[in-house]
Structures are given as C-alpha cells and as structure tokens.
Amino acid sequence: MTEKWSALLLLLQLLGNLESSQAIWFPWYFQRYGLVPHSFRHGGGHKNQTHHSGSTCPPGYEPKSSASKLTGEMVGCEHAGGSIGGGSGSGSERLCDDNPVLMQLARLYVVSPERIVLLLAQPSLTASCDEIADVLGNIQRSMRNCVLEPDNIYGRLADGLSYFRTEVCDGGDGSNRKRCTGLQESHNCLRELRTDMIECEAPADWYERRNATKVCHIFNDVLDCYYTRAALLCGLESAKQLRSFAGDSMGRAMIHKCEVNKRLPRVDNAMPIHEATGAGTTSPQFTYFILVNIVIGFACFQYIF
C-alpha cells in the first residue's frame, strides 16, 4: 500500500510540473500500470522464489543466494544452475532492476517506440539532445554491474533512444548523414506535425504482443501513417526521411524484428517542395505576372505626371 501511495504522489508531482498543453500527452502507461517494473508486470518468477524476497526472476533464474548479502552485493537474480560458465564464480551475470531505466525514460515520456520518433517534433532539438544524453548516461550508470534481459521492453526503448542520439544529435554515420541533415532542415515543419504523429500511434502495448505477424503489420501501418501525414504538410522528400528514420529507430526499440515495406503509400496532394521548405525558384508564369504589373504601374505613373 505504501508503494502505491508513493507512486501516486510521484505521478502527481510530475503532472504538476507540466504545462497545461503538455499534460494531456502524459503517457498512457502510467495511467494504466503505474510505476511497475517490467518483470513484475509480466509475472516473471521462479518456483524457488519466496514471497519474502519481493524480487521477481524470469524463467531459468532464481534469487541470488544469501552469500551475496554477506559480501555486500546487491540482491538480484542468477541462473538456476549457479553462475554462468560452469560455476567458476567469476562469470555470474546479475539481472538489473529495470525500474531505474523506466524512471529515466519517463523524463522524456518514452513509453513506446513511437514516442522516440515524436522527439523530432520537440520545440528545440538541441535541448532535447542534451536531455537525451543525460538520460542515457544515467541508464548506463545504473547498469554498470548488471544486465537487462534481451526482451526487456525498457532496455529496447533505451536502444531506440540511443539510436536517436546517434542519428539526430550526433549527425549520423556516413550512409545516413544526408537523412540527418534533411530531418534537421525540415524541423520547423515536423514541429507542426506533432499532433498528426500522435494520431498515428498504435494502441497501447501493441509492440509487446507475441504474434510477430500482427506486430509487424501494425508497425508498417504506423510508418505509412507518418509518411502520408508528412507528405501532405512537409513534402515527399521529408516524408521519406521521416519514414526511414522511424523504421530504423522503432525497429531497434521492438522485440520482434520487422521488415519495412518498400512500397510507399500514394499521396495525391503532397505539399510541393518549395512551399514546404519556404525555398525554391519562382515559376515563369509568376515572373511574367510581376513584370506586367511593373510595366502597367510605370505607364500609369507617367500618365499622371
């Protein structure tokens, strides 16, 4: 009961720090689950686990022996058969408590793969990148002496967030540098796309489903929605870059590996490039119209005077 009240007070404190325009986007996760670690929420456990320990271990693991407490080590999980590598004692792999990872991701409201992509629509990419670096640094420090399970959703979300930092904040590698530049140049338009991107998000927990075919179908639906909305507001080139980045970043934040459909949705009324970016050459017809008006204006001026 004490833990529930503590979680509720923390939730109210976080909500109190939000502006009214941001509060409505507070993640559905905390409304549905509260601050519950992934391992507890998914009912992991081992037959040797006792109710007094309060820890949860995945199948094949059990709480560490009482000897670890005597040596001052943090209580965690270990393989049911002992340490990894035949019980040599030096290769023991302790599982991390994922709650610190969850708390760091909550600072950026990253509770789903789509929320990583939504960071592109933040008012300032520079400020976002600074906070992302701090969040990832804290996550790394919390995992210095332990590891997360490969299918831990918060660990995967952290991987997707790390990809965002590499590709957007650090300029990307050689093959994706052009895409990074394009996303930064179209940032003003992507900010206007924030509401559309939120409307493209899939139902809660979609990426945790066991049916890989269904998950990948939803994954590509989200990408196509991003592309269509971006094409209408920002132009086809920006839409392609957004879809490409979303596919890569979301793919790293998911347990299932999904292939991105190569066929792009058809968008009939896409925004022209020069209108989407505010740049481009003037059409010949418009130039002719301006010249005619200049000549007429000059003739009227001479007639009057």
PDB file of C-alpha atoms in Angstrom:
ATOM      1  CA  MET A   1       0.000   0.000   0.000  1.00  0.00           C
ATOM      2  CA  THR A   2       2.885   2.352   0.817  1.00  0.00           C
ATOM      3  CA  GLU A   3       4.402   1.761  -2.632  1.00  0.00           C
ATOM      4  CA  LYS A   4       1.106   2.640  -4.326  1.00  0.00           C
ATOM      5  CA  TRP A   5       0.820   5.921  -2.420  1.00  0.00           C
ATOM      6  CA  SER A   6       4.454   6.766  -3.214  1.00  0.00           C
ATOM      7  CA  ALA A   7       3.864   6.116  -6.919  1.00  0.00           C
ATOM      8  CA  LEU A   8       0.700   8.241  -6.850  1.00  0.00           C
ATOM      9  CA  LEU A   9       2.487  11.157  -5.178  1.00  0.00           C
ATOM     10  CA  LEU A  10       5.323  10.961  -7.710  1.00  0.00           C
ATOM     11  CA  LEU A  11       2.820  10.900 -10.579  1.00  0.00           C
ATOM     12  CA  LEU A  12       1.047  13.986  -9.224  1.00  0.00           C
ATOM     13  CA  GLN A  13       4.383  15.748  -8.840  1.00  0.00           C
ATOM     14  CA  LEU A  14       5.325  15.007 -12.450  1.00  0.00           C
ATOM     15  CA  LEU A  15       1.943  16.177 -13.693  1.00  0.00           C
ATOM     16  CA  GLY A  16       2.236  19.354 -11.642  1.00  0.00           C
ATOM     17  CA  ASN A  17       5.435  20.286 -13.466  1.00  0.00           C
ATOM     18  CA  LEU A  18       3.786  20.003 -16.882  1.00  0.00           C
ATOM     19  CA  GLU A  19       2.225  22.877 -18.716  1.00  0.00           C
ATOM     20  CA  SER A  20      -1.479  22.519 -19.374  1.00  0.00           C
ATOM     21  CA  SER A  21      -0.849  21.998 -23.092  1.00  0.00           C
ATOM     22  CA  GLN A  22       1.546  19.137 -22.365  1.00  0.00           C
ATOM     23  CA  ALA A  23      -0.345  17.405 -19.590  1.00  0.00           C
ATOM     24  CA  ILE A  24      -2.833  15.796 -21.969  1.00  0.00           C
ATOM     25  CA  TRP A  25       0.022  13.905 -23.617  1.00  0.00           C
ATOM     26  CA  PHE A  26       1.259  12.344 -20.369  1.00  0.00           C
ATOM     27  CA  PRO A  27       1.876   8.702 -21.299  1.00  0.00           C
ATOM     28  CA  TRP A  28      -0.964   6.255 -21.079  1.00  0.00           C
ATOM     29  CA  TYR A  29       1.456   3.808 -19.474  1.00  0.00           C
ATOM     30  CA  PHE A  30       1.454   5.447 -16.062  1.00  0.00           C
ATOM     31  CA  GLN A  31      -2.323   5.795 -16.082  1.00  0.00           C
ATOM     32  CA  ARG A  32      -2.652   2.097 -16.768  1.00  0.00           C
ATOM     33  CA  TYR A  33       0.184   0.460 -14.862  1.00  0.00           C
ATOM     34  CA  GLY A  34       1.722   2.997 -12.504  1.00  0.00           C
ATOM     35  CA  LEU A  35       5.437   2.771 -11.812  1.00  0.00           C
ATOM     36  CA  VAL A  36       5.659  -1.008 -12.109  1.00  0.00           C
ATOM     37  CA  PRO A  37       8.845  -2.713 -13.343  1.00  0.00           C
ATOM     38  CA  HIS A  38       8.570  -4.788 -16.497  1.00  0.00           C
ATOM     39  CA  SER A  39       9.486  -8.011 -14.673  1.00  0.00           C
ATOM     40  CA  PHE A  40       6.666  -7.597 -12.134  1.00  0.00           C
ATOM     41  CA  ARG A  41       4.097  -6.587 -14.732  1.00  0.00           C
ATOM     42  CA  HIS A  42       4.714  -9.677 -16.853  1.00  0.00           C
ATOM     43  CA  GLY A  43       4.576 -12.116 -13.983  1.00  0.00           C
ATOM     44  CA  GLY A  44       8.091 -13.480 -14.158  1.00  0.00           C
ATOM     45  CA  GLY A  45       9.182 -15.738 -11.370  1.00  0.00           C
ATOM     46  CA  HIS A  46      10.811 -18.970 -10.357  1.00  0.00           C
ATOM     47  CA  LYS A  47       9.483 -21.877  -8.394  1.00  0.00           C
ATOM     48  CA  ASN A  48      12.104 -21.374  -5.686  1.00  0.00           C
ATOM     49  CA  GLN A  49      11.184 -17.723  -5.202  1.00  0.00           C
ATOM     50  CA  THR A  50       9.736 -16.832  -1.824  1.00  0.00           C
ATOM     51  CA  HIS A  51       7.177 -14.171  -1.078  1.00  0.00           C
ATOM     52  CA  HIS A  52       9.523 -12.553   1.411  1.00  0.00           C
ATOM     53  CA  SER A  53      12.172 -11.626  -1.114  1.00  0.00           C
ATOM     54  CA  GLY A  54       9.975  -9.237  -3.074  1.00  0.00           C
ATOM     55  CA  SER A  55      12.080  -9.862  -6.209  1.00  0.00           C
ATOM     56  CA  THR A  56      10.954 -11.384  -9.469  1.00  0.00           C
ATOM     57  CA  CYS A  57      13.168 -13.524 -11.661  1.00  0.00           C
ATOM     58  CA  PRO A  58      12.458 -14.759 -15.208  1.00  0.00           C
ATOM     59  CA  PRO A  59      12.210 -18.463 -16.033  1.00  0.00           C
ATOM     60  CA  GLY A  60      15.556 -20.198 -15.601  1.00  0.00           C
ATOM     61  CA  TYR A  61      16.722 -17.724 -12.943  1.00  0.00           C
ATOM     62  CA  GLU A  62      16.388 -17.597  -9.182  1.00  0.00           C
ATOM     63  CA  PRO A  63      17.173 -15.034  -6.461  1.00  0.00           C
ATOM     64  CA  LYS A  64      20.861 -14.892  -5.609  1.00  0.00           C
ATOM     65  CA  SER A  65      21.947 -16.868  -2.584  1.00  0.00           C
ATOM     66  CA  SER A  66      22.237 -15.358   0.859  1.00  0.00           C
ATOM     67  CA  ALA A  67      26.018 -15.445   0.459  1.00  0.00           C
ATOM     68  CA  SER A  68      25.786 -12.429  -1.817  1.00  0.00           C
ATOM     69  CA  LYS A  69      24.207 -10.437   1.009  1.00  0.00           C
ATOM     70  CA  LEU A  70      27.116 -11.258   3.306  1.00  0.00           C
ATOM     71  CA  THR A  71      29.612  -9.947   0.761  1.00  0.00           C
ATOM     72  CA  GLY A  72      27.686  -6.698   0.392  1.00  0.00           C
ATOM     73  CA  GLU A  73      26.439  -7.365  -3.150  1.00  0.00           C
ATOM     74  CA  MET A  74      23.042  -6.146  -4.289  1.00  0.00           C
ATOM     75  CA  VAL A  75      20.363  -8.801  -4.316  1.00  0.00           C
ATOM     76  CA  GLY A  76      19.487  -9.899  -7.831  1.00  0.00           C
ATOM     77  CA  CYS A  77      18.906 -12.979  -9.974  1.00  0.00           C
ATOM     78  CA  GLU A  78      21.236 -15.682 -11.193  1.00  0.00           C
ATOM     79  CA  HIS A  79      20.915 -18.781 -13.332  1.00  0.00           C
ATOM     80  CA  ALA A  80      19.083 -21.560 -11.514  1.00  0.00           C
ATOM     81  CA  GLY A  81      22.065 -23.846 -12.040  1.00  0.00           C
ATOM     82  CA  GLY A  82      24.502 -21.380 -10.493  1.00  0.00           C
ATOM     83  CA  SER A  83      26.882 -18.981 -12.159  1.00  0.00           C
ATOM     84  CA  ILE A  84      27.327 -18.864 -15.910  1.00  0.00           C
ATOM     85  CA  GLY A  85      30.158 -20.844 -17.379  1.00  0.00           C
ATOM     86  CA  GLY A  86      30.078 -23.899 -15.158  1.00  0.00           C
ATOM     87  CA  GLY A  87      30.070 -22.193 -11.771  1.00  0.00           C
ATOM     88  CA  SER A  88      33.518 -20.668 -11.843  1.00  0.00           C
ATOM     89  CA  GLY A  89      32.240 -17.775  -9.763  1.00  0.00           C
ATOM     90  CA  SER A  90      33.727 -15.008 -11.909  1.00  0.00           C
ATOM     91  CA  GLY A  91      31.169 -15.080 -14.718  1.00  0.00           C
ATOM     92  CA  SER A  92      27.993 -14.607 -12.698  1.00  0.00           C
ATOM     93  CA  GLU A  93      25.512 -12.424 -14.577  1.00  0.00           C
ATOM     94  CA  ARG A  94      23.151 -10.403 -12.409  1.00  0.00           C
ATOM     95  CA  LEU A  95      19.902  -9.060 -13.821  1.00  0.00           C
ATOM     96  CA  CYS A  96      19.213  -5.366 -13.359  1.00  0.00           C
ATOM     97  CA  ASP A  97      16.152  -3.913 -11.735  1.00  0.00           C
ATOM     98  CA  ASP A  98      14.560  -2.134 -14.690  1.00  0.00           C
ATOM     99  CA  ASN A  99      12.742   0.461 -12.591  1.00  0.00           C
ATOM    100  CA  PRO A 100      15.646   2.987 -12.789  1.00  0.00           C
ATOM    101  CA  VAL A 101      15.576   2.622 -16.580  1.00  0.00           C
ATOM    102  CA  LEU A 102      11.826   3.218 -16.594  1.00  0.00           C
ATOM    103  CA  MET A 103      12.196   6.339 -14.458  1.00  0.00           C
ATOM    104  CA  GLN A 104      14.791   7.812 -16.816  1.00  0.00           C
ATOM    105  CA  LEU A 105      12.695   7.092 -19.914  1.00  0.00           C
ATOM    106  CA  ALA A 106       9.732   8.747 -18.190  1.00  0.00           C
ATOM    107  CA  ARG A 107      11.620  12.047 -18.190  1.00  0.00           C
ATOM    108  CA  LEU A 108      11.251  12.092 -21.976  1.00  0.00           C
ATOM    109  CA  TYR A 109       7.839  10.347 -21.993  1.00  0.00           C
ATOM    110  CA  VAL A 110       9.409   7.493 -23.974  1.00  0.00           C
ATOM    111  CA  VAL A 111       6.994   4.651 -23.239  1.00  0.00           C
ATOM    112  CA  SER A 112       6.630   3.261 -26.767  1.00  0.00           C
ATOM    113  CA  PRO A 113       8.665   3.134 -29.993  1.00  0.00           C
ATOM    114  CA  GLU A 114       6.529   5.917 -31.487  1.00  0.00           C
ATOM    115  CA  ARG A 115       7.439   8.280 -28.654  1.00  0.00           C
ATOM    116  CA  ILE A 116      11.076   8.108 -29.733  1.00  0.00           C
ATOM    117  CA  VAL A 117      10.083   9.359 -33.191  1.00  0.00           C
ATOM    118  CA  LEU A 118       7.919  12.058 -31.596  1.00  0.00           C
ATOM    119  CA  LEU A 119      11.064  13.627 -30.130  1.00  0.00           C
ATOM    120  CA  LEU A 120      11.680  15.016 -33.635  1.00  0.00           C
ATOM    121  CA  ALA A 121       8.707  17.328 -33.062  1.00  0.00           C
ATOM    122  CA  GLN A 122      10.099  18.904 -29.894  1.00  0.00           C
ATOM    123  CA  PRO A 123      10.434  22.718 -29.971  1.00  0.00           C
ATOM    124  CA  SER A 124      14.234  22.553 -29.667  1.00  0.00           C
ATOM    125  CA  LEU A 125      16.307  19.634 -30.919  1.00  0.00           C
ATOM    126  CA  THR A 126      19.362  20.996 -29.113  1.00  0.00           C
ATOM    127  CA  ALA A 127      17.623  20.995 -25.735  1.00  0.00           C
ATOM    128  CA  SER A 128      16.153  17.551 -26.421  1.00  0.00           C
ATOM    129  CA  CYS A 129      19.555  16.135 -27.345  1.00  0.00           C
ATOM    130  CA  ASP A 130      21.071  17.464 -24.120  1.00  0.00           C
ATOM    131  CA  GLU A 131      18.395  15.763 -22.042  1.00  0.00           C
ATOM    132  CA  ILE A 132      18.650  12.556 -24.072  1.00  0.00           C
ATOM    133  CA  ALA A 133      22.387  12.431 -23.383  1.00  0.00           C
ATOM    134  CA  ASP A 134      21.748  12.864 -19.655  1.00  0.00           C
ATOM    135  CA  VAL A 135      19.045  10.174 -19.628  1.00  0.00           C
ATOM    136  CA  LEU A 136      21.219   7.654 -21.474  1.00  0.00           C
ATOM    137  CA  GLY A 137      24.156   8.438 -19.198  1.00  0.00           C
ATOM    138  CA  ASN A 138      22.065   7.722 -16.108  1.00  0.00           C
ATOM    139  CA  ILE A 139      20.766   4.491 -17.638  1.00  0.00           C
ATOM    140  CA  GLN A 140      24.290   3.359 -18.427  1.00  0.00           C
ATOM    141  CA  ARG A 141      25.446   4.092 -14.883  1.00  0.00           C
ATOM    142  CA  SER A 142      22.521   2.127 -13.434  1.00  0.00           C
ATOM    143  CA  MET A 143      23.594  -0.926 -15.456  1.00  0.00           C
ATOM    144  CA  ARG A 144      27.319  -0.936 -14.726  1.00  0.00           C
ATOM    145  CA  ASN A 145      27.220  -4.190 -12.761  1.00  0.00           C
ATOM    146  CA  CYS A 146      24.212  -5.927 -14.266  1.00  0.00           C
ATOM    147  CA  VAL A 147      22.327  -6.582 -17.492  1.00  0.00           C
ATOM    148  CA  LEU A 148      18.728  -6.474 -18.676  1.00  0.00           C
ATOM    149  CA  GLU A 149      17.012  -9.394 -20.315  1.00  0.00           C
ATOM    150  CA  PRO A 150      17.188  -9.177 -24.146  1.00  0.00           C
ATOM    151  CA  ASP A 151      13.381  -8.937 -24.336  1.00  0.00           C
ATOM    152  CA  ASN A 152      13.041  -6.268 -21.654  1.00  0.00           C
ATOM    153  CA  ILE A 153      10.916  -3.538 -23.208  1.00  0.00           C
ATOM    154  CA  TYR A 154      12.654  -0.712 -21.356  1.00  0.00           C
ATOM    155  CA  GLY A 155      16.051  -1.936 -22.457  1.00  0.00           C
ATOM    156  CA  ARG A 156      14.838  -1.989 -26.054  1.00  0.00           C
ATOM    157  CA  LEU A 157      13.375   1.502 -25.741  1.00  0.00           C
ATOM    158  CA  ALA A 158      16.733   2.679 -24.416  1.00  0.00           C
ATOM    159  CA  ASP A 159      18.378   1.145 -27.509  1.00  0.00           C
ATOM    160  CA  GLY A 160      15.982   3.065 -29.740  1.00  0.00           C
ATOM    161  CA  LEU A 161      16.692   6.273 -27.837  1.00  0.00           C
ATOM    162  CA  SER A 162      20.425   5.703 -28.222  1.00  0.00           C
ATOM    163  CA  TYR A 163      19.905   5.375 -31.977  1.00  0.00           C
ATOM    164  CA  PHE A 164      18.059   8.711 -31.966  1.00  0.00           C
ATOM    165  CA  ARG A 165      21.038  10.370 -30.313  1.00  0.00           C
ATOM    166  CA  THR A 166      23.472   8.861 -32.821  1.00  0.00           C
ATOM    167  CA  GLU A 167      21.447   9.685 -35.916  1.00  0.00           C
ATOM    168  CA  VAL A 168      19.885  13.035 -34.995  1.00  0.00           C
ATOM    169  CA  CYS A 169      22.013  14.583 -32.266  1.00  0.00           C
ATOM    170  CA  ASP A 170      25.453  13.371 -33.385  1.00  0.00           C
ATOM    171  CA  GLY A 171      24.893  13.767 -37.118  1.00  0.00           C
ATOM    172  CA  GLY A 172      24.565  10.113 -38.095  1.00  0.00           C
ATOM    173  CA  ASP A 173      27.102   7.914 -39.830  1.00  0.00           C
ATOM    174  CA  GLY A 174      28.235   8.338 -43.415  1.00  0.00           C
ATOM    175  CA  SER A 175      25.339   6.475 -45.004  1.00  0.00           C
ATOM    176  CA  ASN A 176      22.622   8.353 -43.088  1.00  0.00           C
ATOM    177  CA  ARG A 177      24.183  11.801 -42.842  1.00  0.00           C
ATOM    178  CA  LYS A 178      22.031  13.147 -45.667  1.00  0.00           C
ATOM    179  CA  ARG A 179      18.906  11.925 -43.885  1.00  0.00           C
ATOM    180  CA  CYS A 180      20.017  13.564 -40.646  1.00  0.00           C
ATOM    181  CA  THR A 181      20.589  16.872 -42.433  1.00  0.00           C
ATOM    182  CA  GLY A 182      17.181  16.630 -44.078  1.00  0.00           C
ATOM    183  CA  LEU A 183      15.409  15.977 -40.774  1.00  0.00           C
ATOM    184  CA  GLN A 184      17.111  18.965 -39.183  1.00  0.00           C
ATOM    185  CA  GLU A 185      16.269  21.226 -42.129  1.00  0.00           C
ATOM    186  CA  SER A 186      12.607  20.181 -42.003  1.00  0.00           C
ATOM    187  CA  HIS A 187      12.385  20.507 -38.220  1.00  0.00           C
ATOM    188  CA  ASN A 188      10.094  23.539 -38.387  1.00  0.00           C
ATOM    189  CA  CYS A 189       7.598  21.530 -40.401  1.00  0.00           C
ATOM    190  CA  LEU A 190       7.964  18.434 -38.217  1.00  0.00           C
ATOM    191  CA  ARG A 191       7.071  20.528 -35.177  1.00  0.00           C
ATOM    192  CA  GLU A 192       3.770  21.364 -36.853  1.00  0.00           C
ATOM    193  CA  LEU A 193       3.302  17.645 -37.465  1.00  0.00           C
ATOM    194  CA  ARG A 194       3.280  16.741 -33.755  1.00  0.00           C
ATOM    195  CA  THR A 195      -0.476  16.214 -33.431  1.00  0.00           C
ATOM    196  CA  ASP A 196      -0.575  14.146 -36.629  1.00  0.00           C
ATOM    197  CA  MET A 197       2.267  11.956 -35.376  1.00  0.00           C
ATOM    198  CA  ILE A 198       0.425  11.317 -32.119  1.00  0.00           C
ATOM    199  CA  GLU A 199      -2.678  10.342 -34.077  1.00  0.00           C
ATOM    200  CA  CYS A 200      -0.553   7.809 -35.985  1.00  0.00           C
ATOM    201  CA  GLU A 201       0.406   5.972 -32.791  1.00  0.00           C
ATOM    202  CA  ALA A 202      -0.819   2.400 -32.414  1.00  0.00           C
ATOM    203  CA  PRO A 203      -2.890   1.074 -29.475  1.00  0.00           C
ATOM    204  CA  ALA A 204      -1.168   0.574 -26.142  1.00  0.00           C
ATOM    205  CA  ASP A 205       1.120  -2.459 -25.778  1.00  0.00           C
ATOM    206  CA  TRP A 206       0.941  -3.323 -29.482  1.00  0.00           C
ATOM    207  CA  TYR A 207       4.693  -3.970 -29.688  1.00  0.00           C
ATOM    208  CA  GLU A 208       4.570  -6.430 -26.763  1.00  0.00           C
ATOM    209  CA  ARG A 209       2.243  -8.893 -28.475  1.00  0.00           C
ATOM    210  CA  ARG A 210       3.547 -12.385 -29.137  1.00  0.00           C
ATOM    211  CA  ASN A 211       2.117 -12.572 -32.661  1.00  0.00           C
ATOM    212  CA  ALA A 212       5.015 -11.250 -34.745  1.00  0.00           C
ATOM    213  CA  THR A 213       2.921 -11.056 -37.922  1.00  0.00           C
ATOM    214  CA  LYS A 214       0.362  -8.815 -36.240  1.00  0.00           C
ATOM    215  CA  VAL A 215       3.052  -6.664 -34.644  1.00  0.00           C
ATOM    216  CA  CYS A 216       4.838  -6.138 -37.959  1.00  0.00           C
ATOM    217  CA  HIS A 217       1.563  -5.274 -39.683  1.00  0.00           C
ATOM    218  CA  ILE A 218       0.862  -2.557 -37.102  1.00  0.00           C
ATOM    219  CA  PHE A 219       4.476  -1.397 -37.352  1.00  0.00           C
ATOM    220  CA  ASN A 220       4.166  -0.757 -41.089  1.00  0.00           C
ATOM    221  CA  ASP A 221       0.764   0.890 -40.646  1.00  0.00           C
ATOM    222  CA  VAL A 222       2.363   3.420 -38.298  1.00  0.00           C
ATOM    223  CA  LEU A 223       5.182   4.088 -40.782  1.00  0.00           C
ATOM    224  CA  ASP A 224       2.713   4.604 -43.636  1.00  0.00           C
ATOM    225  CA  CYS A 225       0.700   6.993 -41.484  1.00  0.00           C
ATOM    226  CA  TYR A 226       3.836   9.020 -40.743  1.00  0.00           C
ATOM    227  CA  TYR A 227       4.648   9.137 -44.447  1.00  0.00           C
ATOM    228  CA  THR A 228       1.169  10.221 -45.537  1.00  0.00           C
ATOM    229  CA  ARG A 229       0.804  12.951 -42.921  1.00  0.00           C
ATOM    230  CA  ALA A 230       4.321  14.275 -43.533  1.00  0.00           C
ATOM    231  CA  ALA A 231       3.875  14.289 -47.315  1.00  0.00           C
ATOM    232  CA  LEU A 232       0.750  16.435 -47.037  1.00  0.00           C
ATOM    233  CA  LEU A 233       2.392  19.006 -44.783  1.00  0.00           C
ATOM    234  CA  CYS A 234       6.144  18.834 -45.430  1.00  0.00           C
ATOM    235  CA  GLY A 235       6.553  17.312 -48.890  1.00  0.00           C
ATOM    236  CA  LEU A 236       7.515  13.902 -50.229  1.00  0.00           C
ATOM    237  CA  GLU A 237      11.242  14.145 -49.516  1.00  0.00           C
ATOM    238  CA  SER A 238      10.739  14.967 -45.843  1.00  0.00           C
ATOM    239  CA  ALA A 239       8.125  12.215 -45.644  1.00  0.00           C
ATOM    240  CA  LYS A 240      10.604   9.645 -46.986  1.00  0.00           C
ATOM    241  CA  GLN A 241      13.249  10.725 -44.493  1.00  0.00           C
ATOM    242  CA  LEU A 242      10.809  10.591 -41.582  1.00  0.00           C
ATOM    243  CA  ARG A 243       9.545   7.143 -42.581  1.00  0.00           C
ATOM    244  CA  SER A 244      13.078   5.826 -42.996  1.00  0.00           C
ATOM    245  CA  PHE A 245      14.205   7.134 -39.616  1.00  0.00           C
ATOM    246  CA  ALA A 246      11.043   5.916 -37.877  1.00  0.00           C
ATOM    247  CA  GLY A 247      11.531   2.430 -39.288  1.00  0.00           C
ATOM    248  CA  ASP A 248      15.118   2.248 -38.044  1.00  0.00           C
ATOM    249  CA  SER A 249      14.560   3.749 -34.591  1.00  0.00           C
ATOM    250  CA  MET A 250      11.306   1.904 -33.853  1.00  0.00           C
ATOM    251  CA  GLY A 251      12.807  -1.348 -35.102  1.00  0.00           C
ATOM    252  CA  ARG A 252      15.576  -1.099 -32.523  1.00  0.00           C
ATOM    253  CA  ALA A 253      13.034  -0.444 -29.776  1.00  0.00           C
ATOM    254  CA  MET A 254      10.991  -3.580 -30.502  1.00  0.00           C
ATOM    255  CA  ILE A 255      11.445  -7.214 -29.544  1.00  0.00           C
ATOM    256  CA  HIS A 256      10.195  -8.565 -32.882  1.00  0.00           C
ATOM    257  CA  LYS A 257      12.248  -7.860 -35.991  1.00  0.00           C
ATOM    258  CA  CYS A 258      10.001  -6.436 -38.689  1.00  0.00           C
ATOM    259  CA  GLU A 259      10.803  -5.716 -42.315  1.00  0.00           C
ATOM    260  CA  VAL A 260       9.817  -2.290 -43.610  1.00  0.00           C
ATOM    261  CA  ASN A 261       7.530  -2.419 -46.640  1.00  0.00           C
ATOM    262  CA  LYS A 262       9.331  -0.984 -49.654  1.00  0.00           C
ATOM    263  CA  ARG A 263       6.124   0.165 -51.325  1.00  0.00           C
ATOM    264  CA  LEU A 264       5.239   3.731 -50.377  1.00  0.00           C
ATOM    265  CA  PRO A 265       1.630   4.860 -49.941  1.00  0.00           C
ATOM    266  CA  ARG A 266       0.216   7.016 -52.716  1.00  0.00           C
ATOM    267  CA  VAL A 267      -0.273  10.665 -51.755  1.00  0.00           C
ATOM    268  CA  ASP A 268      -2.090  12.706 -54.399  1.00  0.00           C
ATOM    269  CA  ASN A 269      -1.989  16.124 -52.737  1.00  0.00           C
ATOM    270  CA  ALA A 270       1.554  16.190 -51.400  1.00  0.00           C
ATOM    271  CA  MET A 271       2.984  19.570 -50.476  1.00  0.00           C
ATOM    272  CA  PRO A 272       5.344  20.933 -53.170  1.00  0.00           C
ATOM    273  CA  ILE A 273       8.945  21.101 -52.012  1.00  0.00           C
ATOM    274  CA  HIS A 274       9.366  24.872 -52.391  1.00  0.00           C
ATOM    275  CA  GLU A 275       6.193  25.506 -50.389  1.00  0.00           C
ATOM    276  CA  ALA A 276       7.101  23.011 -47.677  1.00  0.00           C
ATOM    277  CA  THR A 277      10.575  24.461 -47.151  1.00  0.00           C
ATOM    278  CA  GLY A 278       9.835  28.068 -47.983  1.00  0.00           C
ATOM    279  CA  ALA A 279      12.516  27.994 -50.683  1.00  0.00           C
ATOM    280  CA  GLY A 280      12.754  27.259 -54.369  1.00  0.00           C
ATOM    281  CA  THR A 281      12.635  29.111 -57.679  1.00  0.00           C
ATOM    282  CA  THR A 282       9.749  31.274 -58.814  1.00  0.00           C
ATOM    283  CA  SER A 283       7.610  29.881 -61.624  1.00  0.00           C
ATOM    284  CA  PRO A 284       7.868  31.583 -65.093  1.00  0.00           C
ATOM    285  CA  GLN A 285       4.164  32.467 -65.027  1.00  0.00           C
ATOM    286  CA  PHE A 286       4.527  34.285 -61.737  1.00  0.00           C
ATOM    287  CA  THR A 287       7.597  36.145 -63.002  1.00  0.00           C
ATOM    288  CA  TYR A 288       5.695  37.259 -66.132  1.00  0.00           C
ATOM    289  CA  PHE A 289       2.792  38.445 -63.968  1.00  0.00           C
ATOM    290  CA  ILE A 290       5.138  40.589 -61.869  1.00  0.00           C
ATOM    291  CA  LEU A 291       6.763  42.161 -64.952  1.00  0.00           C
ATOM    292  CA  VAL A 292       3.388  43.044 -66.492  1.00  0.00           C
ATOM    293  CA  ASN A 293       2.304  44.751 -63.283  1.00  0.00           C
ATOM    294  CA  ILE A 294       5.551  46.732 -63.150  1.00  0.00           C
ATOM    295  CA  VAL A 295       5.083  47.967 -66.744  1.00  0.00           C
ATOM    296  CA  ILE A 296       1.451  48.935 -66.120  1.00  0.00           C
ATOM    297  CA  GLY A 297       2.374  50.739 -62.929  1.00  0.00           C
ATOM    298  CA  PHE A 298       5.165  52.666 -64.657  1.00  0.00           C
ATOM    299  CA  ALA A 299       2.829  53.681 -67.517  1.00  0.00           C
ATOM    300  CA  CYS A 300       0.199  54.923 -65.068  1.00  0.00           C
ATOM    301  CA  PHE A 301       2.848  56.916 -63.209  1.00  0.00           C
ATOM    302  CA  GLN A 302       3.947  58.677 -66.425  1.00  0.00           C
ATOM    303  CA  TYR A 303       0.335  59.391 -67.450  1.00  0.00           C
ATOM    304  CA  ILE A 304      -0.467  61.029 -64.115  1.00  0.00           C
ATOM    305  CA  PHE A 305       2.617  63.228 -64.023  1.00  0.00           C
TER     306      PHE A 305
END
